[in-house]
CSV table of C-alpha atoms in Angstrom, one decimal:
chain,number,residue,atom,x,y,z
A,61,MET,CA,21.4,19.1,6.7
A,62,GLU,CA,19.1,17.7,8.9
A,63,PHE,CA,15.2,16.3,8.4
A,64,THR,CA,12.9,14.7,10.5
A,65,ALA,CA,11.6,10.8,9.9
A,66,LYS,CA,8.1,12.4,8.6
A,67,GLN,CA,9.5,14.9,6.4
A,68,ILE,CA,11.6,12.0,4.6
A,69,ALA,CA,8.5,9.6,4.7
A,70,GLU,CA,6.4,12.2,3.1
A,71,PHE,CA,8.8,13.0,0.4
A,72,VAL,CA,9.3,9.3,-0.5
A,73,LYS,CA,5.8,8.2,0.0
A,74,GLY,CA,6.8,6.0,2.6
A,75,ARG,CA,5.9,4.7,6.1
A,76,ILE,CA,7.6,5.1,9.5
A,77,GLU,CA,7.8,2.7,12.3
A,78,GLY,CA,8.5,4.6,15.3
A,79,ASP,CA,9.1,8.3,16.7
A,80,GLU,CA,8.2,10.3,13.4
A,81,ASN,CA,9.8,13.4,15.0
A,82,THR,CA,13.5,11.7,14.8
A,83,ALA,CA,16.1,13.6,13.6
A,84,ILE,CA,17.9,12.1,10.5
A,85,ASN,CA,21.2,13.6,9.7
A,86,THR,CA,23.4,10.7,8.1
A,87,PHE,CA,23.0,7.4,6.1
A,88,ALA,CA,24.3,4.3,7.5
A,89,LYS,CA,24.2,0.5,6.6
A,90,ILE,CA,21.4,-1.4,8.3
A,91,GLU,CA,23.7,-3.5,9.9
A,92,GLU,CA,25.6,-0.3,11.2
A,93,GLY,CA,22.9,1.9,12.4
A,94,LYS,CA,23.4,4.6,14.7
A,95,LYS,CA,21.2,7.6,16.4
A,96,GLY,CA,20.2,10.0,13.3
A,97,ALA,CA,20.9,7.7,10.6
A,98,ILE,CA,18.7,6.6,8.0
A,99,SER,CA,18.7,2.9,6.4
A,100,PHE,CA,16.7,0.7,3.8
A,101,LEU,CA,15.9,-2.8,3.7
A,102,SER,CA,15.6,-4.4,0.3
A,103,ASN,CA,16.9,-8.0,1.2
A,104,PRO,CA,15.0,-10.1,3.6
A,105,LYS,CA,18.1,-11.6,5.1
A,106,TYR,CA,18.8,-8.4,6.9
A,107,THR,CA,15.5,-8.2,8.7
A,108,HIS,CA,16.9,-9.2,12.0
A,109,TYR,CA,18.4,-5.9,12.3
């Protein structure tokens, strides 16, 4: 299943930094990010990613 970043942001009432039309089709740890993957940031020690 594939969604755009905009669709996901609207669903979770979030905001996007970057291209809202980016296709998202998987999940990844923030330190293992790759094209098409979504991550989240809850711990400030990961902000350098």
